């Protein structure tokens, strides 16, 4: 299924299906916003540790692969 042009996902998927955060998450989100992405899927844990918002961007926090698949439907 093709994804929308304005959608991107940041993070890692573990062997058990959990979504893991990555380093410099806020910086990555800001860079994605700068180049035009408006919907960004991020790991819940990464967003909980640092509360941040980026203007014009919808952050979609997910905890596991199943939650991310629900968003993509």
JSON list of N, CA and C in Angstrom, two decimals:
[
{"chain": "A", "resi": 1, "resn": "UNK", "atom": "N", "xyz": [0.85, -1.18, 0.00]},
{"chain": "A", "resi": 1, "resn": "UNK", "atom": "CA", "xyz": [0.00, 0.00, 0.00]},
{"chain": "A", "resi": 1, "resn": "UNK", "atom": "C", "xyz": [0.90, 1.24, 0.00]},
{"chain": "A", "resi": 2, "resn": "UNK", "atom": "N", "xyz": [0.71, 2.13, -0.94]},
{"chain": "A", "resi": 2, "resn": "UNK", "atom": "CA", "xyz": [1.51, 3.35, -0.95]},
{"chain": "A", "resi": 2, "resn": "UNK", "atom": "C", "xyz": [1.18, 4.25, 0.23]},
{"chain": "A", "resi": 3, "resn": "UNK", "atom": "N", "xyz": [2.19, 4.89, 0.76]},
{"chain": "A", "resi": 3, "resn": "UNK", "atom": "CA", "xyz": [2.00, 5.82, 1.87]},
{"chain": "A", "resi": 3, "resn": "UNK", "atom": "C", "xyz": [1.83, 7.23, 1.31]},
{"chain": "A", "resi": 4, "resn": "UNK", "atom": "N", "xyz": [1.14, 8.09, 2.07]},
{"chain": "A", "resi": 4, "resn": "UNK", "atom": "CA", "xyz": [1.00, 9.48, 1.63]},
{"chain": "A", "resi": 4, "resn": "UNK", "atom": "C", "xyz": [2.37, 10.15, 1.51]},
{"chain": "A", "resi": 5, "resn": "UNK", "atom": "N", "xyz": [2.47, 11.10, 0.61]},
{"chain": "A", "resi": 5, "resn": "UNK", "atom": "CA", "xyz": [3.73, 11.80, 0.39]},
{"chain": "A", "resi": 5, "resn": "UNK", "atom": "C", "xyz": [4.20, 12.60, 1.59]},
{"chain": "A", "resi": 6, "resn": "UNK", "atom": "N", "xyz": [3.28, 12.97, 2.47]},
{"chain": "A", "resi": 6, "resn": "UNK", "atom": "CA", "xyz": [3.65, 13.80, 3.62]},
{"chain": "A", "resi": 6, "resn": "UNK", "atom": "C", "xyz": [3.86, 12.99, 4.90]},
{"chain": "A", "resi": 7, "resn": "UNK", "atom": "N", "xyz": [3.98, 11.66, 4.78]},
{"chain": "A", "resi": 7, "resn": "UNK", "atom": "CA", "xyz": [4.11, 10.76, 5.93]},
{"chain": "A", "resi": 7, "resn": "UNK", "atom": "C", "xyz": [5.51, 10.17, 6.01]},
{"chain": "A", "resi": 8, "resn": "UNK", "atom": "N", "xyz": [6.03, 10.08, 7.25]},
{"chain": "A", "resi": 8, "resn": "UNK", "atom": "CA", "xyz": [7.33, 9.44, 7.47]},
{"chain": "A", "resi": 8, "resn": "UNK", "atom": "C", "xyz": [7.32, 8.80, 8.86]},
{"chain": "A", "resi": 9, "resn": "UNK", "atom": "N", "xyz": [8.10, 7.77, 9.05]},
{"chain": "A", "resi": 9, "resn": "UNK", "atom": "CA", "xyz": [8.22, 7.10, 10.35]},
{"chain": "A", "resi": 9, "resn": "UNK", "atom": "C", "xyz": [9.67, 7.16, 10.81]},
{"chain": "A", "resi": 10, "resn": "UNK", "atom": "N", "xyz": [9.84, 7.40, 12.10]},
{"chain": "A", "resi": 10, "resn": "UNK", "atom": "CA", "xyz": [11.17, 7.46, 12.69]},
{"chain": "A", "resi": 10, "resn": "UNK", "atom": "C", "xyz": [11.21, 6.48, 13.85]},
{"chain": "A", "resi": 11, "resn": "UNK", "atom": "N", "xyz": [12.24, 5.66, 13.94]},
{"chain": "A", "resi": 11, "resn": "UNK", "atom": "CA", "xyz": [12.40, 4.74, 15.06]},
{"chain": "A", "resi": 11, "resn": "UNK", "atom": "C", "xyz": [12.91, 3.39, 14.59]},
{"chain": "A", "resi": 12, "resn": "UNK", "atom": "N", "xyz": [12.90, 2.44, 15.51]},
{"chain": "A", "resi": 12, "resn": "UNK", "atom": "CA", "xyz": [13.33, 1.08, 15.22]},
{"chain": "A", "resi": 12, "resn": "UNK", "atom": "C", "xyz": [12.26, 0.11, 15.68]},
{"chain": "A", "resi": 13, "resn": "UNK", "atom": "N", "xyz": [12.17, -1.03, 15.01]},
{"chain": "A", "resi": 13, "resn": "UNK", "atom": "CA", "xyz": [11.26, -2.10, 15.41]},
{"chain": "A", "resi": 13, "resn": "UNK", "atom": "C", "xyz": [12.09, -3.23, 16.00]},
{"chain": "A", "resi": 14, "resn": "UNK", "atom": "N", "xyz": [11.80, -3.61, 17.25]},
{"chain": "A", "resi": 14, "resn": "UNK", "atom": "CA", "xyz": [12.51, -4.70, 17.91]},
{"chain": "A", "resi": 14, "resn": "UNK", "atom": "C", "xyz": [11.97, -6.06, 17.47]},
{"chain": "A", "resi": 15, "resn": "UNK", "atom": "N", "xyz": [12.65, -7.11, 17.86]},
{"chain": "A", "resi": 15, "resn": "UNK", "atom": "CA", "xyz": [12.23, -8.46, 17.48]},
{"chain": "A", "resi": 15, "resn": "UNK", "atom": "C", "xyz": [10.86, -8.84, 18.03]},
{"chain": "A", "resi": 16, "resn": "UNK", "atom": "N", "xyz": [10.47, -8.26, 19.14]},
{"chain": "A", "resi": 16, "resn": "UNK", "atom": "CA", "xyz": [9.17, -8.54, 19.73]},
{"chain": "A", "resi": 16, "resn": "UNK", "atom": "C", "xyz": [8.08, -7.60, 19.20]},
{"chain": "A", "resi": 17, "resn": "UNK", "atom": "N", "xyz": [8.44, -6.73, 18.26]},
{"chain": "A", "resi": 17, "resn": "UNK", "atom": "CA", "xyz": [7.47, -5.83, 17.65]},
{"chain": "A", "resi": 17, "resn": "UNK", "atom": "C", "xyz": [7.35, -4.48, 18.32]},
{"chain": "A", "resi": 18, "resn": "UNK", "atom": "N", "xyz": [8.16, -4.23, 19.34]},
{"chain": "A", "resi": 18, "resn": "UNK", "atom": "CA", "xyz": [8.10, -2.94, 20.03]},
{"chain": "A", "resi": 18, "resn": "UNK", "atom": "C", "xyz": [8.78, -1.87, 19.19]},
{"chain": "A", "resi": 19, "resn": "UNK", "atom": "N", "xyz": [8.26, -0.65, 19.31]},
{"chain": "A", "resi": 19, "resn": "UNK", "atom": "CA", "xyz": [8.86, 0.49, 18.62]},
{"chain": "A", "resi": 19, "resn": "UNK", "atom": "C", "xyz": [9.84, 1.16, 19.57]},
{"chain": "A", "resi": 20, "resn": "UNK", "atom": "N", "xyz": [11.08, 1.25, 19.15]},
{"chain": "A", "resi": 20, "resn": "UNK", "atom": "CA", "xyz": [12.13, 1.82, 19.99]},
{"chain": "A", "resi": 20, "resn": "UNK", "atom": "C", "xyz": [12.51, 3.20, 19.50]},
{"chain": "A", "resi": 21, "resn": "UNK", "atom": "N", "xyz": [12.89, 4.03, 20.44]},
{"chain": "A", "resi": 21, "resn": "UNK", "atom": "CA", "xyz": [13.31, 5.37, 20.08]},
{"chain": "A", "resi": 21, "resn": "UNK", "atom": "C", "xyz": [14.74, 5.35, 19.52]},
{"chain": "A", "resi": 22, "resn": "UNK", "atom": "N", "xyz": [15.10, 6.43, 18.89]},
{"chain": "A", "resi": 22, "resn": "UNK", "atom": "CA", "xyz": [16.44, 6.59, 18.33]},
{"chain": "A", "resi": 22, "resn": "UNK", "atom": "C", "xyz": [17.04, 7.89, 18.85]},
{"chain": "A", "resi": 23, "resn": "UNK", "atom": "N", "xyz": [18.32, 8.03, 18.71]},
{"chain": "A", "resi": 23, "resn": "UNK", "atom": "CA", "xyz": [18.99, 9.24, 19.17]},
{"chain": "A", "resi": 23, "resn": "UNK", "atom": "C", "xyz": [18.56, 10.47, 18.38]},
{"chain": "A", "resi": 24, "resn": "UNK", "atom": "N", "xyz": [18.61, 11.60, 19.03]},
{"chain": "A", "resi": 24, "resn": "UNK", "atom": "CA", "xyz": [18.30, 12.90, 18.40]},
{"chain": "A", "resi": 24, "resn": "UNK", "atom": "C", "xyz": [16.92, 12.91, 17.76]},
{"chain": "A", "resi": 25, "resn": "UNK", "atom": "N", "xyz": [15.93, 12.35, 18.44]},
{"chain": "A", "resi": 25, "resn": "UNK", "atom": "CA", "xyz": [14.59, 12.25, 17.87]},
{"chain": "A", "resi": 25, "resn": "UNK", "atom": "C", "xyz": [14.01, 13.62, 17.53]},
{"chain": "A", "resi": 26, "resn": "UNK", "atom": "N", "xyz": [14.14, 14.56, 18.45]},
{"chain": "A", "resi": 26, "resn": "UNK", "atom": "CA", "xyz": [13.58, 15.89, 18.19]},
{"chain": "A", "resi": 26, "resn": "UNK", "atom": "C", "xyz": [14.24, 16.54, 16.98]},
{"chain": "A", "resi": 27, "resn": "UNK", "atom": "N", "xyz": [15.53, 16.40, 16.86]},
{"chain": "A", "resi": 27, "resn": "UNK", "atom": "CA", "xyz": [16.25, 16.97, 15.72]},
{"chain": "A", "resi": 27, "resn": "UNK", "atom": "C", "xyz": [15.80, 16.31, 14.42]},
{"chain": "A", "resi": 28, "resn": "UNK", "atom": "N", "xyz": [15.59, 15.00, 14.45]},
{"chain": "A", "resi": 28, "resn": "UNK", "atom": "CA", "xyz": [15.13, 14.29, 13.25]},
{"chain": "A", "resi": 28, "resn": "UNK", "atom": "C", "xyz": [13.73, 14.75, 12.85]},
{"chain": "A", "resi": 29, "resn": "UNK", "atom": "N", "xyz": [12.85, 14.92, 13.85]},
{"chain": "A", "resi": 29, "resn": "UNK", "atom": "CA", "xyz": [11.49, 15.39, 13.57]},
{"chain": "A", "resi": 29, "resn": "UNK", "atom": "C", "xyz": [11.54, 16.78, 12.95]},
{"chain": "A", "resi": 30, "resn": "UNK", "atom": "N", "xyz": [12.34, 17.66, 13.50]},
{"chain": "A", "resi": 30, "resn": "UNK", "atom": "CA", "xyz": [12.43, 19.03, 12.97]},
{"chain": "A", "resi": 30, "resn": "UNK", "atom": "C", "xyz": [12.97, 19.03, 11.53]},
{"chain": "A", "resi": 31, "resn": "UNK", "atom": "N", "xyz": [13.93, 18.17, 11.25]},
{"chain": "A", "resi": 31, "resn": "UNK", "atom": "CA", "xyz": [14.47, 18.08, 9.88]},
{"chain": "A", "resi": 31, "resn": "UNK", "atom": "C", "xyz": [13.42, 17.55, 8.91]},
{"chain": "A", "resi": 32, "resn": "UNK", "atom": "N", "xyz": [12.65, 16.54, 9.35]},
{"chain": "A", "resi": 32, "resn": "UNK", "atom": "CA", "xyz": [11.57, 16.01, 8.50]},
{"chain": "A", "resi": 32, "resn": "UNK", "atom": "C", "xyz": [10.54, 17.09, 8.21]},
{"chain": "A", "resi": 33, "resn": "UNK", "atom": "N", "xyz": [10.20, 17.88, 9.22]},
{"chain": "A", "resi": 33, "resn": "UNK", "atom": "CA", "xyz": [9.25, 18.98, 9.03]},
{"chain": "A", "resi": 33, "resn": "UNK", "atom": "C", "xyz": [9.81, 20.01, 8.06]},
{"chain": "A", "resi": 34, "resn": "UNK", "atom": "N", "xyz": [11.09, 20.29, 8.17]},
{"chain": "A", "resi": 34, "resn": "UNK", "atom": "CA", "xyz": [11.72, 21.28, 7.31]},
{"chain": "A", "resi": 34, "resn": "UNK", "atom": "C", "xyz": [11.64, 20.90, 5.84]},
{"chain": "A", "resi": 35, "resn": "UNK", "atom": "N", "xyz": [11.71, 19.59, 5.55]},
{"chain": "A", "resi": 35, "resn": "UNK", "atom": "CA", "xyz": [11.67, 19.17, 4.14]},
{"chain": "A", "resi": 35, "resn": "UNK", "atom": "C", "xyz": [10.26, 18.80, 3.67]},
{"chain": "A", "resi": 36, "resn": "UNK", "atom": "N", "xyz": [9.24, 19.05, 4.53]},
{"chain": "A", "resi": 36, "resn": "UNK", "atom": "CA", "xyz": [7.88, 18.96, 4.04]},
{"chain": "A", "resi": 36, "resn": "UNK", "atom": "C", "xyz": [7.00, 17.85, 4.59]},
{"chain": "A", "resi": 37, "resn": "UNK", "atom": "N", "xyz": [7.49, 17.02, 5.48]},
{"chain": "A", "resi": 37, "resn": "UNK", "atom": "CA", "xyz": [6.64, 15.98, 6.07]},
{"chain": "A", "resi": 37, "resn": "UNK", "atom": "C", "xyz": [5.75, 16.60, 7.14]},
{"chain": "A", "resi": 38, "resn": "UNK", "atom": "N", "xyz": [4.46, 16.24, 7.13]},
{"chain": "A", "resi": 38, "resn": "UNK", "atom": "CA", "xyz": [3.52, 16.80, 8.10]},
{"chain": "A", "resi": 38, "resn": "UNK", "atom": "C", "xyz": [2.95, 15.76, 9.05]},
{"chain": "A", "resi": 39, "resn": "UNK", "atom": "N", "xyz": [3.08, 14.49, 8.73]},
{"chain": "A", "resi": 39, "resn": "UNK", "atom": "CA", "xyz": [2.64, 13.39, 9.61]},
{"chain": "A", "resi": 39, "resn": "UNK", "atom": "C", "xyz": [3.85, 12.51, 9.89]},
{"chain": "A", "resi": 40, "resn": "UNK", "atom": "N", "xyz": [4.24, 12.48, 11.16]},
{"chain": "A", "resi": 40, "resn": "UNK", "atom": "CA", "xyz": [5.46, 11.75, 11.53]},
{"chain": "A", "resi": 40, "resn": "UNK", "atom": "C", "xyz": [5.14, 10.75, 12.62]},
{"chain": "A", "resi": 41, "resn": "UNK", "atom": "N", "xyz": [5.33, 9.46, 12.31]},
{"chain": "A", "resi": 41, "resn": "UNK", "atom": "CA", "xyz": [5.13, 8.40, 13.28]},
{"chain": "A", "resi": 41, "resn": "UNK", "atom": "C", "xyz": [6.42, 8.26, 14.10]},
{"chain": "A", "resi": 42, "resn": "UNK", "atom": "N", "xyz": [6.26, 8.31, 15.43]},
{"chain": "A", "resi": 42, "resn": "UNK", "atom": "CA", "xyz": [7.42, 8.25, 16.33]},
{"chain": "A", "resi": 42, "resn": "UNK", "atom": "C", "xyz": [7.13, 7.25, 17.45]},
{"chain": "A", "resi": 43, "resn": "UNK", "atom": "N", "xyz": [8.18, 6.69, 18.06]},
{"chain": "A", "resi": 43, "resn": "UNK", "atom": "CA", "xyz": [7.97, 5.80, 19.21]},
{"chain": "A", "resi": 43, "resn": "UNK", "atom": "C", "xyz": [7.40, 6.57, 20.41]},
{"chain": "A", "resi": 44, "resn": "UNK", "atom": "N", "xyz": [6.44, 5.96, 21.11]},
{"chain": "A", "resi": 44, "resn": "UNK", "atom": "CA", "xyz": [5.83, 6.59, 22.28]},
{"chain": "A", "resi": 44, "resn": "UNK", "atom": "C", "xyz": [6.89, 6.95, 23.32]},
{"chain": "A", "resi": 45, "resn": "UNK", "atom": "N", "xyz": [7.80, 6.06, 23.55]},
{"chain": "A", "resi": 45, "resn": "UNK", "atom": "CA", "xyz": [8.82, 6.31, 24.58]},
{"chain": "A", "resi": 45, "resn": "UNK", "atom": "C", "xyz": [9.67, 7.53, 24.25]},
{"chain": "A", "resi": 46, "resn": "UNK", "atom": "N", "xyz": [10.00, 7.72, 23.02]},
{"chain": "A", "resi": 46, "resn": "UNK", "atom": "CA", "xyz": [10.82, 8.87, 22.64]},
{"chain": "A", "resi": 46, "resn": "UNK", "atom": "C", "xyz": [10.10, 10.18, 22.85]},
{"chain": "A", "resi": 47, "resn": "UNK", "atom": "N", "xyz": [8.80, 10.16, 22.65]},
{"chain": "A", "resi": 47, "resn": "UNK", "atom": "CA", "xyz": [8.01, 11.38, 22.78]},
{"chain": "A", "resi": 47, "resn": "UNK", "atom": "C", "xyz": [7.68, 11.64, 24.24]},
{"chain": "A", "resi": 48, "resn": "UNK", "atom": "N", "xyz": [7.54, 10.59, 25.07]},
{"chain": "A", "resi": 48, "resn": "UNK", "atom": "CA", "xyz": [7.22, 10.76, 26.48]},
{"chain": "A", "resi": 48, "resn": "UNK", "atom": "C", "xyz": [8.38, 11.39, 27.25]},
{"chain": "A", "resi": 49, "resn": "UNK", "atom": "N", "xyz": [9.59, 11.01, 26.90]},
{"chain": "A", "resi": 49, "resn": "UNK", "atom": "CA", "xyz": [10.76, 11.53, 27.61]},
{"chain": "A", "resi": 49, "resn": "UNK", "atom": "C", "xyz": [10.94, 13.01, 27.38]},
{"chain": "A", "resi": 50, "resn": "UNK", "atom": "N", "xyz": [10.71, 13.44, 26.16]},
{"chain": "A", "resi": 50, "resn": "UNK", "atom": "CA", "xyz": [10.85, 14.85, 25.81]},
{"chain": "A", "resi": 50, "resn": "UNK", "atom": "C", "xyz": [9.53, 15.32, 25.22]},
{"chain": "A", "resi": 51, "resn": "UNK", "atom": "N", "xyz": [8.89, 16.20, 25.91]},
{"chain": "A", "resi": 51, "resn": "UNK", "atom": "CA", "xyz": [7.66, 16.78, 25.39]},
{"chain": "A", "resi": 51, "resn": "UNK", "atom": "C", "xyz": [8.02, 17.90, 24.43]},
{"chain": "A", "resi": 52, "resn": "UNK", "atom": "N", "xyz": [7.76, 17.71, 23.16]},
{"chain": "A", "resi": 52, "resn": "UNK", "atom": "CA", "xyz": [8.03, 18.76, 22.19]},
{"chain": "A", "resi": 52, "resn": "UNK", "atom": "C", "xyz": [6.98, 18.74, 21.10]},
{"chain": "A", "resi": 53, "resn": "UNK", "atom": "N", "xyz": [6.82, 19.88, 20.48]},
{"chain": "A", "resi": 53, "resn": "UNK", "atom": "CA", "xyz": [5.90, 20.03, 19.36]},
{"chain": "A", "resi": 53, "resn": "UNK", "atom": "C", "xyz": [6.60, 20.78, 18.25]},
{"chain": "A", "resi": 54, "resn": "UNK", "atom": "N", "xyz": [6.20, 20.49, 17.05]},
{"chain": "A", "resi": 54, "resn": "UNK", "atom": "CA", "xyz": [6.73, 21.20, 15.88]},
{"chain": "A", "resi": 54, "resn": "UNK", "atom": "C", "xyz": [5.53, 21.75, 15.13]},
{"chain": "A", "resi": 55, "resn": "UNK", "atom": "N", "xyz": [5.54, 23.03, 14.85]},
{"chain": "A", "resi": 55, "resn": "UNK", "atom": "CA", "xyz": [4.42, 23.67, 14.16]},
{"chain": "A", "resi": 55, "resn": "UNK", "atom": "C", "xyz": [4.15, 23.01, 12.81]},
{"chain": "A", "resi": 56, "resn": "UNK", "atom": "N", "xyz": [2.88, 22.74, 12.54]},
{"chain": "A", "resi": 56, "resn": "UNK", "atom": "CA", "xyz": [2.48, 22.18, 11.26]},
{"chain": "A", "resi": 56, "resn": "UNK", "atom": "C", "xyz": [2.71, 20.69, 11.12]},
{"chain": "A", "resi": 57, "resn": "UNK", "atom": "N", "xyz": [3.10, 20.03, 12.22]},
{"chain": "A", "resi": 57, "resn": "UNK", "atom": "CA", "xyz": [3.40, 18.59, 12.17]},
{"chain": "A", "resi": 57, "resn": "UNK", "atom": "C", "xyz": [2.48, 17.84, 13.13]},
{"chain": "A", "resi": 58, "resn": "UNK", "atom": "N", "xyz": [1.94, 16.75, 12.64]},
{"chain": "A", "resi": 58, "resn": "UNK", "atom": "CA", "xyz": [1.14, 15.87, 13.48]},
{"chain": "A", "resi": 58, "resn": "UNK", "atom": "C", "xyz": [2.02, 14.70, 13.89]},
{"chain": "A", "resi": 59, "resn": "UNK", "atom": "N", "xyz": [2.35, 14.60, 15.18]},
{"chain": "A", "resi": 59, "resn": "UNK", "atom": "CA", "xyz": [3.15, 13.48, 15.68]},
{"chain": "A", "resi": 59, "resn": "UNK", "atom": "C", "xyz": [2.21, 12.32, 16.01]},
{"chain": "A", "resi": 60, "resn": "UNK", "atom": "N", "xyz": [2.56, 11.14, 15.52]},
{"chain": "A", "resi": 60, "resn": "UNK", "atom": "CA", "xyz": [1.74, 9.95, 15.71]},
{"chain": "A", "resi": 60, "resn": "UNK", "atom": "C", "xyz": [2.53, 8.95, 16.55]},
{"chain": "A", "resi": 61, "resn": "UNK", "atom": "N", "xyz": [2.39, 8.99, 17.89]},
{"chain": "A", "resi": 61, "resn": "UNK", "atom": "CA", "xyz": [3.16, 8.08, 18.74]},
{"chain": "A", "resi": 61, "resn": "UNK", "atom": "C", "xyz": [2.62, 6.65, 18.71]},
{"chain": "A", "resi": 62, "resn": "UNK", "atom": "N", "xyz": [3.51, 5.68, 18.59]},
{"chain": "A", "resi": 62, "resn": "UNK", "atom": "CA", "xyz": [3.13, 4.26, 18.59]},
{"chain": "A", "resi": 62, "resn": "UNK", "atom": "C", "xyz": [4.04, 3.48, 19.53]},
{"chain": "A", "resi": 63, "resn": "UNK", "atom": "N", "xyz": [3.50, 2.45, 20.14]},
{"chain": "A", "resi": 63, "resn": "UNK", "atom": "CA", "xyz": [4.27, 1.62, 21.07]},
{"chain": "A", "resi": 63, "resn": "UNK", "atom": "C", "xyz": [4.75, 0.32, 20.46]},
{"chain": "A", "resi": 64, "resn": "UNK", "atom": "N", "xyz": [4.06, -0.14, 19.42]},
{"chain": "A", "resi": 64, "resn": "UNK", "atom": "CA", "xyz": [4.46, -1.40, 18.78]},
{"chain": "A", "resi": 64, "resn": "UNK", "atom": "C", "xyz": [4.03, -1.42, 17.32]},
{"chain": "A", "resi": 65, "resn": "UNK", "atom": "N", "xyz": [4.43, -2.45, 16.65]},
{"chain": "A", "resi": 65, "resn": "UNK", "atom": "CA", "xyz": [4.17, -2.56, 15.20]},
{"chain": "A", "resi": 65, "resn": "UNK", "atom": "C", "xyz": [2.67, -2.63, 14.92]},
{"chain": "A", "resi": 66, "resn": "UNK", "atom": "N", "xyz": [1.91, -3.21, 15.83]},
{"chain": "A", "resi": 66, "resn": "UNK", "atom": "CA", "xyz": [0.47, -3.34, 15.61]},
{"chain": "A", "resi": 66, "resn": "UNK", "atom": "C", "xyz": [-0.22, -1.98, 15.65]},
{"chain": "A", "resi": 67, "resn": "UNK", "atom": "N", "xyz": [0.22, -1.11, 16.55]},
{"chain": "A", "resi": 67, "resn": "UNK", "atom": "CA", "xyz": [-0.32, 0.24, 16.60]},
{"chain": "A", "resi": 67, "resn": "UNK", "atom": "C", "xyz": [0.03, 1.02, 15.32]},
{"chain": "A", "resi": 68, "resn": "UNK", "atom": "N", "xyz": [1.22, 0.81, 14.83]},
{"chain": "A", "resi": 68, "resn": "UNK", "atom": "CA", "xyz": [1.62, 1.51, 13.60]},
{"chain": "A", "resi": 68, "resn": "UNK", "atom": "C", "xyz": [0.81, 1.02, 12.40]},
{"chain": "A", "resi": 69, "resn": "UNK", "atom": "N", "xyz": [0.51, -0.26, 12.36]},
{"chain": "A", "resi": 69, "resn": "UNK", "atom": "CA", "xyz": [-0.29, -0.79, 11.25]},
{"chain": "A", "resi": 69, "resn": "UNK", "atom": "C", "xyz": [-1.72, -0.24, 11.28]},
{"chain": "A", "resi": 70, "resn": "UNK", "atom": "N", "xyz": [-2.26, -0.01, 12.47]},
{"chain": "A", "resi": 70, "resn": "UNK", "atom": "CA", "xyz": [-3.60, 0.58, 12.58]},
{"chain": "A", "resi": 70, "resn": "UNK", "atom": "C", "xyz": [-3.62, 1.98, 12.00]},
{"chain": "A", "resi": 71, "resn": "UNK", "atom": "N", "xyz": [-2.55, 2.74, 12.25]},
{"chain": "A", "resi": 71, "resn": "UNK", "atom": "CA", "xyz": [-2.46, 4.10, 11.70]},
{"chain": "A", "resi": 71, "resn": "UNK", "atom": "C", "xyz": [-2.39, 4.08, 10.18]},
{"chain": "A", "resi": 72, "resn": "UNK", "atom": "N", "xyz": [-1.73, 3.08, 9.65]},
{"chain": "A", "resi": 72, "resn": "UNK", "atom": "CA", "xyz": [-1.50, 3.01, 8.20]},
{"chain": "A", "resi": 72, "resn": "UNK", "atom": "C", "xyz": [-2.70, 2.50, 7.42]},
{"chain": "A", "resi": 73, "resn": "UNK", "atom": "N", "xyz": [-3.73, 1.99, 8.09]},
{"chain": "A", "resi": 73, "resn": "UNK", "atom": "CA", "xyz": [-4.90, 1.46, 7.39]},
{"chain": "A", "resi": 73, "resn": "UNK", "atom": "C", "xyz": [-5.70, 2.53, 6.73]}
]
